[in-house]
Amino acid sequence: MSDQIKFIVDNLNKEPFRKNYNLITFDSLEPMQLLQVLNDVLAEIDPKQVVDIREEMPEQTAKRMLSLLGILKYKPPGNAADMSTFRQGLVIGSKPVIYPVLHWLLQRTNELKKRAYLARFLIKLEVPSEFLQDETVADTNKQYEDLMEAFKTLHKECEQLKISGFSTAEIRRDISAMEEEKDQLIKRVERLKKRVETVQNHQRMLKIARQLRVEKEREEFLAQQKQEQKNQLFHAVQRLQRIQNQLKSMRHAAADATPESLMKRLEEEIKFNSYMVTEKFPKELENKKKELHFLQKVVSEPAMGHSDLLELESKINEINTQINQLIEKKMMRNEPIEGKLSLYRQQASIISRKKEAKAEELQEAKEKLANLEREVSVKTSQTREYDGTEVLKGDEFKRYVSKLRSKSTVFKKKHQIIAEFKAEFGLLQRTEELLKQRHENIQHQLQTIEEKRGISGYSYTQEELERVSALKSEVDEMKGRTLDDMSEMELTQECDEKKSQYDSCAAGLESNRSKLEQEVRGLREECLQEESRYHYINCMIKNLEVQLRRATDEMKAYVSSDQQEKRKAIREQYTKNIAEQENLGKKLREKQKAVRESHGPNMKQAKMWHDFEQLMECKKQCFLKQQTQTSIGQVIQEGGEDRLIL
């Protein structure tokens, strides 16, 4: 205990509490002060608990603290029977109760802070099932659950990012790399500006480009609005279809029902509801009232000391002794009527318990059926909203699966090709970036070297000279071609004839080449189609082989003379299960019929036995009263006088 107090004091003297306690001052705190210390620790875990307990009722304080401790999953020492003692100790500020709570809270403050934070968002608000029948309430509850799941996912991602441990060196390297890229982009933009400024009417072109960008943004905004309106229209159509389907199903159910079946169903529901209202619910309500009265009594009683506990134990022992004496007297009398009554009471209680159990099972089955119907409707609506069609069944679903498999094969191939292209594109893009960066680095180093050597601009001048020399060579070449043309004026006519022949031949070859390319393209597409068809047929053959093998095994097992092997056949198993279920259903129907037939007489007989029990109890009381009067005294007549002998 001293180690526990020392740990509490040490932690309370640290941040963020700074209480400046020692062992003596802390142990001498009043109950109200001790409760305030506990409340301060709880407020550090959950800021909503910042309250001055002197301004709050003790019941509210205990309720608030118990609620938070329950959320934090604190388990008081001892068994479940000590909970009332724990609550009383929490109300009055008992040290044996408060110290373990403080020790537990201060040991895991950070963990409990996180748990209290998550409890604000993850404690689910339970909505009664009858309210979920409303479509609006059900949709809102579904959104609430989706948001809760999204919060769980985001919180997990956040925790993973926190523990992933990004180093500051990596972040600094990334920042420096981004700054270099920013400088390169600024330089590139400046170069582009310089190039644009040399173009005529560049201001007008920039204005037109700006207007084009604005119009494109406006076009995207209008397209988004159009898509939203389409979605709204689609949801409205889906809701209309859903309501029409519900109306159709309700009309179909009403058309199939007969007056006799409706009356029978209503009678069963009325019997069940009347039993729930007249018997089950009143008993449960009475039990809850008794439990509430007992809890209120426990809360209202003051703290009990050791002497009070000894007094209660002595009373309990006396009452147990009296009960044992009464049981012994009853066994000594051994009345046969009382034995028969106990037997009938036992049978009546067994029937009553069975009836209650069946009612609870029926209630649970109804709730489960309602939940399953809601899930089916939600899944159906989700499927409709996903693709706008009804759920496929039977042969349509098989055809859809086969079509989906063929498309899946083609998709996987295309996806693999695209992945290869993306990988190659990424590699080339990265190579281009590296080469550009290397070129820029070399240019930068070259400029630095030129500045150091005092020949700044040498490379630029060299490039200009090379460009001028290239232009000069082009001009010289043009001059040479002009001289050649002038020298070959006599061969112009022959050249034109040869050129016309060449053009006609080239046109014919080009047409033949285009035809061959089209044929090759068509053959390639046909080859791809045949290849995909081959894979699809191969998959179907494998599936059919598996099915044929299963059918062969089933047939072998069915026609086999070995009974052990024959029992393994699926047909035999299903036949056996069907027979068992039919026998079970038959027994249950007979049992139900017997219970229905015997319910009225049994209830009447139980009432008669209850009346008989009351009559016998009255006779017993009269007999005891007469026996008591006889034991007090006896009147004797003798000689004309009455004498009372005690």
XYZ file of C-alpha atoms in Angstrom:
646
model
C 0.000 0.000 0.000
C 2.846 2.392 0.822
C 4.466 1.761 -2.572
C 1.160 2.542 -4.215
C 0.792 5.843 -2.338
C 4.395 6.760 -3.099
C 3.852 6.157 -6.824
C 0.674 8.298 -6.765
C 2.399 11.153 -4.932
C 5.412 11.111 -7.272
C 3.224 11.330 -10.357
C 0.965 14.013 -8.909
C 4.003 16.185 -8.176
C 5.116 16.010 -11.831
C 3.707 17.778 -14.874
C 0.921 18.552 -15.580
C -0.495 18.242 -12.027
C 2.270 19.852 -9.836
C 0.441 19.220 -6.546
C 3.500 19.433 -4.226
C 2.290 16.601 -1.987
C 4.262 14.383 0.349
C 3.145 11.097 1.848
C 1.773 12.708 5.016
C -0.143 15.555 3.359
C -1.601 13.277 0.716
C -2.732 10.669 3.248
C -4.359 13.403 5.379
C -6.593 14.690 2.558
C -10.312 14.898 3.237
C -12.690 12.707 1.154
C -13.900 15.733 -0.819
C -10.309 16.787 -1.572
C -9.404 13.233 -2.573
C -12.360 13.148 -4.955
C -11.202 16.462 -6.436
C -7.728 14.984 -7.038
C -9.314 11.998 -8.791
C -11.450 14.363 -10.872
C -8.326 16.377 -11.863
C -6.624 13.201 -13.092
C -9.742 12.254 -15.057
C -9.884 15.783 -16.509
C -6.303 15.369 -17.744
C -7.421 12.229 -19.589
C -10.725 13.699 -20.833
C -11.039 17.539 -20.841
C -14.822 17.244 -20.507
C -14.346 16.185 -16.873
C -13.076 19.622 -15.752
C -15.578 20.239 -12.946
C -15.472 21.594 -9.418
C -17.124 18.774 -7.472
C -18.192 21.204 -4.741
C -20.670 22.648 -7.244
C -21.983 19.221 -8.308
C -24.307 16.762 -6.625
C -22.596 13.610 -5.245
C -24.854 11.351 -7.318
C -23.956 13.193 -10.513
C -20.248 13.056 -9.647
C -20.377 9.308 -9.025
C -22.394 8.706 -12.204
C -20.001 10.787 -14.316
C -16.882 9.101 -12.909
C -18.348 5.604 -13.208
C -19.313 6.280 -16.820
C -15.795 7.424 -17.740
C -14.165 4.534 -15.830
C -16.425 2.143 -17.723
C -15.312 3.670 -21.036
C -11.683 3.372 -19.932
C -12.368 -0.317 -19.046
C -11.377 -0.081 -15.388
C -12.165 -3.251 -13.434
C -12.490 -2.794 -9.657
C -10.645 -5.361 -7.511
C -12.804 -8.196 -6.235
C -15.833 -9.934 -7.734
C -19.118 -8.620 -9.074
C -20.701 -8.621 -5.608
C -18.297 -5.864 -4.491
C -19.623 -3.376 -7.075
C -22.065 -1.830 -4.613
C -19.201 -1.321 -2.140
C -17.115 0.253 -4.897
C -19.933 2.674 -5.806
C -20.480 3.654 -2.182
C -16.754 4.199 -1.680
C -16.616 6.367 -4.792
C -19.515 8.494 -3.560
C -18.052 9.101 -0.085
C -14.394 9.380 -1.239
C -13.128 6.246 0.508
C -9.339 5.855 0.375
C -9.339 2.053 -0.226
C -11.444 2.738 -3.330
C -9.814 5.956 -4.617
C -6.149 4.880 -4.241
C -6.318 1.872 -6.627
C -8.171 3.999 -9.194
C -5.515 6.749 -9.044
C -2.714 4.192 -9.262
C -4.313 2.566 -12.312
C -4.961 5.897 -14.069
C -1.474 7.336 -13.469
C 0.200 4.154 -14.746
C -1.297 4.459 -18.245
C -2.265 8.106 -18.727
C -1.233 8.374 -22.395
C -2.999 5.161 -23.337
C -6.181 6.264 -21.557
C -6.084 9.673 -23.280
C -6.140 7.917 -26.619
C -8.951 5.609 -25.471
C -11.052 8.537 -24.224
C -10.500 10.382 -27.513
C -11.572 7.359 -29.563
C -14.604 6.752 -27.344
C -16.071 10.102 -28.480
C -16.329 8.747 -32.035
C -16.512 4.954 -31.716
C -19.169 4.400 -29.034
C -22.084 3.415 -31.240
C -25.483 4.961 -30.668
C -27.961 2.087 -30.605
C -31.159 2.822 -32.549
C -34.240 0.702 -31.742
C -35.209 -1.698 -34.504
C -38.703 -0.240 -34.841
C -37.205 3.155 -35.743
C -34.967 1.569 -38.375
C -38.062 0.565 -40.332
C -38.218 4.188 -41.513
C -36.165 4.564 -44.701
C -34.806 7.996 -43.755
C -33.692 6.816 -40.314
C -32.144 3.683 -41.834
C -30.211 5.738 -44.415
C -28.999 8.144 -41.741
C -27.908 5.239 -39.525
C -26.101 3.681 -42.500
C -24.260 6.964 -43.157
C -23.396 7.142 -39.453
C -21.905 3.628 -39.536
C -19.999 4.401 -42.759
C -18.523 7.537 -41.192
C -17.509 5.524 -38.135
C -15.733 2.970 -40.352
C -14.058 5.783 -42.308
C -12.850 7.299 -39.035
C -11.371 3.930 -38.005
C -9.526 3.661 -41.315
C -8.178 7.219 -41.151
C -7.109 6.782 -37.547
C -5.203 3.591 -38.407
C -3.473 5.351 -41.302
C -2.584 8.259 -39.019
C -1.120 5.901 -36.423
C 0.878 4.089 -39.081
C 2.256 7.381 -40.335
C 3.227 8.350 -36.806
C 5.134 5.126 -36.216
C 6.618 4.964 -39.725
C 9.409 7.304 -38.550
C 10.322 9.714 -41.319
C 13.821 11.018 -40.596
C 14.567 14.737 -40.689
C 17.510 14.110 -43.013
C 15.223 12.585 -45.629
C 12.769 15.451 -45.284
C 15.570 17.989 -45.680
C 16.860 16.206 -48.757
C 13.371 16.228 -50.230
C 13.014 19.932 -49.464
C 16.357 20.755 -51.066
C 15.471 18.670 -54.135
C 12.138 20.476 -54.436
C 13.872 23.852 -54.106
C 16.273 22.905 -56.909
C 13.343 21.850 -59.070
C 11.647 25.142 -58.244
C 14.742 27.120 -59.360
C 14.953 25.104 -62.561
C 11.285 25.742 -63.281
C 11.752 29.480 -62.656
C 14.695 29.566 -65.078
C 12.728 27.615 -67.656
C 9.784 30.019 -67.325
C 12.124 32.994 -67.784
C 13.610 31.460 -70.923
C 10.139 30.816 -72.300
C 9.161 34.417 -71.550
C 12.176 35.664 -73.455
C 11.279 33.481 -76.414
C 7.665 34.637 -76.374
C 8.657 38.303 -76.247
C 10.414 37.939 -79.604
C 7.153 36.778 -81.235
C 4.942 39.372 -82.859
C 1.601 40.175 -81.129
C 2.542 38.078 -78.109
C 0.309 40.136 -75.805
C -2.713 39.399 -77.976
C -1.832 35.705 -78.087
C -1.450 35.581 -74.303
C -4.841 37.235 -73.904
C -6.425 34.698 -76.242
C -4.743 31.840 -74.348
C -6.050 33.243 -71.069
C -9.584 33.437 -72.468
C -9.236 29.860 -73.752
C -8.244 28.668 -70.275
C -11.223 30.473 -68.698
C -13.594 28.930 -71.220
C -12.135 25.468 -70.604
C -12.644 25.890 -66.855
C -16.193 27.028 -67.491
C -16.740 24.029 -69.751
C -15.460 21.682 -67.007
C -17.741 23.350 -64.452
C -20.771 22.968 -66.742
C -19.831 19.337 -67.432
C -19.623 18.704 -63.684
C -23.033 20.295 -63.153
C -24.452 18.171 -65.954
C -23.025 15.029 -64.369
C -24.451 15.948 -60.957
C -27.886 16.489 -62.471
C -27.616 13.148 -64.251
C -26.737 11.477 -60.949
C -29.669 13.132 -59.212
C -31.986 12.008 -61.992
C -30.570 8.489 -61.807
C -31.092 8.313 -58.021
C -34.645 9.634 -58.404
C -35.409 6.971 -61.025
C -33.888 4.286 -58.798
C -35.949 5.422 -55.838
C -39.088 5.392 -57.986
C -38.292 1.866 -59.157
C -37.657 0.745 -55.587
C -40.972 2.167 -54.397
C -42.774 0.584 -57.360
C -41.196 -2.781 -56.558
C -42.262 -2.470 -52.923
C -45.804 -1.610 -54.023
C -45.791 -4.561 -56.414
C -44.579 -6.973 -53.727
C -47.183 -5.708 -51.258
C -49.948 -6.131 -53.848
C -48.661 -9.607 -54.691
C -48.638 -10.576 -51.004
C -52.171 -9.214 -50.591
C -53.360 -11.079 -53.700
C -51.927 -14.425 -52.557
C -53.370 -14.162 -49.050
C -56.790 -15.652 -48.229
C -59.098 -14.398 -45.486
C -58.574 -17.615 -43.501
C -54.782 -17.343 -43.620
C -54.912 -13.653 -42.707
C -57.233 -14.338 -39.780
C -55.035 -17.211 -38.621
C -51.906 -15.078 -38.827
C -53.609 -12.212 -36.999
C -54.842 -14.581 -34.265
C -51.334 -15.940 -33.761
C -49.896 -12.431 -33.605
C -52.632 -11.355 -31.165
C -51.937 -14.361 -28.924
C -48.231 -13.730 -28.975
C -48.602 -9.994 -28.342
C -51.144 -10.550 -25.574
C -48.795 -13.019 -23.884
C -45.929 -10.545 -24.177
C -48.055 -7.679 -22.803
C -49.907 -9.521 -20.042
C -47.248 -11.948 -18.785
C -43.713 -11.463 -20.047
C -43.343 -7.691 -20.058
C -44.998 -7.182 -16.633
C -42.626 -9.758 -15.102
C -39.608 -8.107 -16.668
C -40.854 -4.677 -15.582
C -41.399 -5.921 -12.044
C -37.904 -7.432 -11.939
C -36.402 -4.187 -13.218
C -38.335 -2.207 -10.609
C -37.122 -4.519 -7.857
C -33.553 -4.215 -9.094
C -33.876 -0.427 -9.313
C -35.375 -0.263 -5.825
C -32.551 -2.401 -4.483
C -29.906 -0.227 -6.158
C -31.543 2.963 -4.901
C -31.637 1.478 -1.439
C -27.947 0.561 -1.655
C -27.037 4.058 -2.871
C -29.122 5.807 -0.227
C -27.683 3.796 2.664
C -24.714 5.307 4.483
C -21.302 3.707 4.577
C -21.297 0.520 6.641
C -18.706 -0.247 9.227
C -17.400 -3.512 10.632
C -20.016 -3.637 13.391
C -22.858 -3.181 10.873
C -21.514 -6.049 8.821
C -21.338 -8.307 11.875
C -24.929 -7.415 12.762
C -26.120 -8.251 9.234
C -24.269 -11.563 9.321
C -25.906 -12.483 12.599
C -29.380 -11.650 11.173
C -28.673 -13.751 8.107
C -27.623 -16.685 10.289
C -30.809 -16.402 12.384
C -33.026 -16.338 9.280
C -31.193 -19.354 7.819
C -31.714 -21.221 11.087
C -35.460 -20.486 11.011
C -35.680 -21.612 7.390
C -33.944 -24.894 8.239
C -36.308 -25.505 11.142
C -39.351 -24.930 8.947
C -37.971 -27.310 6.326
C -37.406 -30.001 8.972
C -40.967 -29.614 10.295
C -42.315 -29.895 6.782
C -40.294 -33.041 6.133
C -41.475 -34.591 9.422
C -45.115 -34.063 8.511
C -44.561 -35.562 5.017
C -48.104 -34.822 3.861
C -48.959 -36.617 0.595
C -51.184 -33.782 -0.594
C -48.340 -31.304 -0.191
C -46.053 -33.663 -2.188
C -48.580 -33.807 -4.998
C -48.952 -30.047 -4.888
C -45.196 -29.577 -5.180
C -45.166 -31.957 -8.144
C -47.879 -30.000 -9.912
C -46.187 -26.733 -9.018
C -42.966 -28.049 -10.508
C -44.739 -29.111 -13.697
C -46.478 -25.753 -13.960
C -43.200 -23.878 -13.473
C -41.505 -26.062 -16.126
C -44.288 -25.321 -18.617
C -44.115 -21.638 -17.752
C -40.356 -21.543 -18.297
C -40.686 -23.407 -21.598
C -43.341 -20.971 -22.702
C -41.142 -17.998 -21.825
C -38.177 -19.569 -23.634
C -40.248 -20.191 -26.764
C -41.566 -16.621 -26.645
C -38.029 -15.283 -26.419
C -36.919 -17.543 -29.282
C -39.853 -16.322 -31.382
C -39.017 -12.695 -30.595
C -35.371 -13.254 -31.513
C -36.381 -15.020 -34.735
C -38.631 -12.093 -35.674
C -35.856 -9.600 -35.000
C -33.390 -11.717 -36.989
C -35.863 -11.977 -39.877
C -36.368 -8.209 -39.849
C -32.609 -7.624 -39.850
C -32.118 -10.062 -42.734
C -34.900 -8.404 -44.720
C -33.273 -5.011 -44.147
C -29.902 -6.372 -45.249
C -31.437 -7.896 -48.389
C -33.166 -4.614 -49.255
C -29.960 -2.651 -48.645
C -27.894 -5.041 -50.772
C -30.517 -4.945 -53.530
C -30.651 -1.138 -53.500
C -26.858 -0.957 -53.544
C -26.740 -3.291 -56.538
C -29.355 -1.218 -58.339
C -27.529 2.019 -57.606
C -24.267 0.465 -58.770
C -25.321 -0.542 -62.284
C -29.029 0.375 -62.505
C -30.213 -3.227 -63.085
C -31.929 -5.938 -61.105
C -30.034 -8.804 -59.457
C -29.380 -11.595 -61.950
C -30.649 -15.089 -61.190
C -30.366 -18.569 -62.676
C -29.209 -18.912 -66.281
C -28.814 -15.160 -66.700
C -26.281 -15.112 -63.888
C -24.371 -18.060 -65.428
C -24.224 -16.319 -68.793
C -23.091 -13.142 -67.098
C -20.324 -15.055 -65.256
C -19.068 -16.713 -68.469
C -19.067 -13.365 -70.257
C -17.276 -11.792 -67.322
C -14.598 -14.507 -67.369
C -13.832 -13.922 -71.045
C -13.667 -10.192 -70.476
C -11.476 -10.762 -67.429
C -8.961 -12.711 -69.532
C -8.807 -9.942 -72.135
C -8.594 -7.332 -69.395
C -5.669 -9.068 -67.697
C -3.727 -9.166 -70.978
C -4.451 -5.529 -71.753
C -3.623 -4.578 -68.188
C -0.283 -6.396 -68.422
C 0.536 -4.636 -71.712
C -0.397 -1.271 -70.214
C 1.725 -2.002 -67.137
C 4.699 -2.793 -69.371
C 4.159 0.414 -71.352
C 3.862 2.414 -68.130
C 7.039 0.894 -66.759
C 8.901 1.641 -69.991
C 7.448 5.155 -70.123
C 8.454 5.801 -66.521
C 11.947 4.535 -67.224
C 12.297 6.743 -70.312
C 10.838 9.725 -68.507
C 13.237 9.265 -65.637
C 16.133 8.903 -68.106
C 15.058 12.113 -69.841
C 14.886 13.955 -66.511
C 18.311 12.687 -65.519
C 19.800 13.726 -68.865
C 18.182 17.172 -68.678
C 19.389 17.604 -65.125
C 22.848 16.450 -66.122
C 22.865 18.846 -69.093
C 21.778 21.734 -66.882
C 24.410 20.841 -64.295
C 27.084 20.735 -67.003
C 25.919 24.089 -68.355
C 25.976 25.524 -64.880
C 29.485 24.142 -64.246
C 30.621 25.480 -67.624
C 29.312 28.952 -66.798
C 31.038 28.805 -63.417
C 34.341 27.813 -65.026
C 33.984 30.600 -67.631
C 33.383 33.143 -64.884
C 36.437 31.890 -62.996
C 38.608 32.073 -66.134
C 37.300 35.509 -67.046
C 35.708 34.398 -70.318
C 32.059 34.568 -69.325
C 29.756 33.954 -72.300
C 32.334 31.984 -74.244
C 30.100 28.943 -74.701
C 27.177 31.136 -75.789
C 29.458 32.903 -78.302
C 30.732 29.526 -79.475
C 27.168 28.338 -80.054
C 26.361 31.533 -81.984
C 29.460 31.065 -84.148
C 28.475 27.485 -84.840
C 24.978 28.589 -85.736
C 26.324 31.323 -88.024
C 28.716 28.850 -89.630
C 25.826 26.407 -90.121
C 23.786 29.171 -91.769
C 26.780 30.070 -93.949
C 27.188 26.464 -95.016
C 23.505 26.294 -95.902
C 23.813 29.466 -97.974
C 26.899 28.079 -99.717
C 25.047 24.869 -100.386
C 22.126 26.771 -101.847
C 24.527 28.735 -104.047
C 26.113 25.486 -105.202
C 22.710 24.009 -105.991
C 21.843 27.156 -107.947
C 25.013 26.798 -110.001
C 24.271 23.136 -110.583
C 20.749 23.996 -111.704
C 22.085 26.587 -114.091
C 24.555 24.050 -115.495
C 21.890 21.380 -115.859
C 19.174 23.441 -117.592
C 19.451 21.204 -120.688
C 18.567 18.071 -118.621
C 15.393 19.532 -117.118
C 12.966 17.925 -119.558
C 14.469 14.479 -119.111
C 14.456 14.954 -115.348
C 10.748 15.855 -115.394
C 9.900 12.730 -117.377
C 11.869 10.519 -114.992
C 10.257 12.260 -112.039
C 6.748 11.632 -113.384
C 7.615 7.963 -113.906
C 9.011 7.799 -110.365
C 5.921 9.445 -108.881
C 3.560 7.035 -110.638
C 5.631 4.035 -109.543
C 5.862 5.369 -105.968
C 2.084 5.925 -105.869
C 1.452 2.341 -106.980
C 3.874 0.948 -104.424
C 2.353 3.131 -101.708
C -1.147 1.855 -102.474
C 0.097 -1.745 -102.414
C 1.879 -1.087 -99.136
C -1.252 0.370 -97.529
C -3.294 -2.647 -98.649
C -0.715 -5.028 -97.213
C -0.661 -3.077 -93.924
C -4.432 -3.306 -93.660
C -4.323 -7.042 -94.326
C -1.591 -7.513 -91.728
C -3.547 -5.459 -89.207
C -6.684 -7.498 -89.809
C -4.779 -10.765 -89.502
C -3.224 -9.617 -86.229
C -6.601 -8.703 -84.783
C -7.998 -12.051 -85.919
C -5.003 -13.795 -84.333
C -5.607 -12.004 -81.039
C -9.291 -12.894 -81.112
C -8.514 -16.532 -81.849
C -5.937 -16.574 -79.075
C -8.393 -15.165 -76.529
C -11.027 -17.612 -77.785
C -8.507 -20.446 -77.361
C -7.801 -19.446 -73.748
C -11.500 -19.132 -73.015
C -12.265 -22.562 -74.513
C -9.312 -24.038 -72.618
C -10.677 -22.654 -69.327
C -14.155 -23.954 -70.111
C -12.707 -27.398 -70.928
C -10.892 -27.477 -67.577
C -14.074 -26.489 -65.750
C -16.046 -29.158 -67.587
C -13.377 -31.738 -66.795
C -13.603 -30.885 -63.099
C -17.403 -31.097 -63.200
C -17.250 -34.377 -65.151
C -14.797 -35.804 -62.624
C -17.071 -34.811 -59.755
C -20.095 -36.301 -61.537
C -18.162 -39.533 -62.211
C -17.093 -39.814 -58.569
C -20.655 -39.162 -57.475
C -21.985 -41.830 -59.843
C -19.349 -44.348 -58.687
C -20.208 -43.687 -55.067
C -23.957 -43.934 -55.787
C -23.836 -47.254 -57.697
C -21.146 -48.749 -55.459
C -22.021 -51.891 -53.492
C -19.961 -50.678 -50.544
C -22.389 -49.041 -48.130
C -19.624 -46.963 -46.533
C -18.687 -45.551 -49.933
C -22.328 -45.082 -50.863
C -22.942 -42.994 -47.761
C -20.311 -40.505 -49.009
C -22.414 -39.695 -52.081
C -23.859 -36.206 -52.067
C -27.264 -37.495 -53.100
C -27.377 -39.890 -50.139
C -26.290 -37.147 -47.778
C -28.941 -34.749 -49.055
C -31.586 -37.490 -48.973
C -30.635 -38.302 -45.389
C -30.705 -34.629 -44.386
C -34.099 -34.142 -46.055
C -35.526 -37.166 -44.260
C -34.143 -35.998 -40.913
C -35.556 -32.510 -41.403
C -38.963 -33.897 -42.441
C -39.070 -36.133 -39.344
C -38.017 -33.220 -37.163
C -40.664 -30.978 -38.726
C -43.288 -33.667 -38.212
C -42.354 -34.073 -34.545
C -42.381 -30.337 -34.002
C -45.809 -30.000 -35.635
C -47.176 -32.794 -33.448
C -45.631 -31.177 -30.388
C -47.082 -27.807 -31.375
C -50.485 -29.359 -31.893
C -50.341 -31.072 -28.498
C -49.296 -27.851 -26.780
C -52.128 -25.925 -28.452
C -54.698 -28.558 -27.493
C -53.525 -28.833 -23.907
C -52.902 -25.121 -23.310
C -56.456 -24.235 -22.294
C -57.042 -27.235 -19.966
C -53.588 -26.855 -18.452
C -54.193 -23.199 -17.686
C -57.560 -24.060 -16.172
C -56.003 -26.851 -14.108
C -53.210 -24.557 -12.963
C -55.785 -22.000 -11.836
C -57.692 -24.718 -9.951
C -54.490 -25.832 -8.228
C -53.722 -22.219 -7.353
C -57.153 -21.840 -5.758
C -56.689 -25.164 -3.981
C -53.333 -23.999 -2.681
C -54.893 -20.821 -1.293
C -57.631 -22.917 0.388
C -55.080 -25.232 1.996
C -53.019 -22.256 3.136
C -56.136 -20.794 4.777
C -56.800 -24.118 6.534
C -53.190 -24.233 7.678
C -53.437 -20.747 9.172
C -56.684 -21.684 10.955
C -55.104 -24.845 12.324
C -52.038 -22.995 13.582
C -54.208 -20.340 15.174
C -56.323 -22.990 16.956
C -53.201 -24.822 18.121
C -51.748 -21.573 19.545
C -54.889 -20.850 21.513
C -54.911 -24.394 22.947
C -51.285 -24.143 24.093
C -52.029 -20.962 26.118
C -54.464 -22.615 28.553
C -57.260 -25.183 29.118
C -60.679 -24.609 30.651
C -62.011 -27.456 32.898
C -65.543 -27.635 34.361
C -65.705 -29.252 37.717
C -68.407 -29.007 40.365
C -70.310 -26.394 38.402
C -67.293 -24.140 38.229
C -64.957 -23.247 35.339
C -61.216 -23.373 35.997
C -58.383 -22.225 33.666
C -55.268 -24.411 33.853
C -52.059 -22.855 32.503
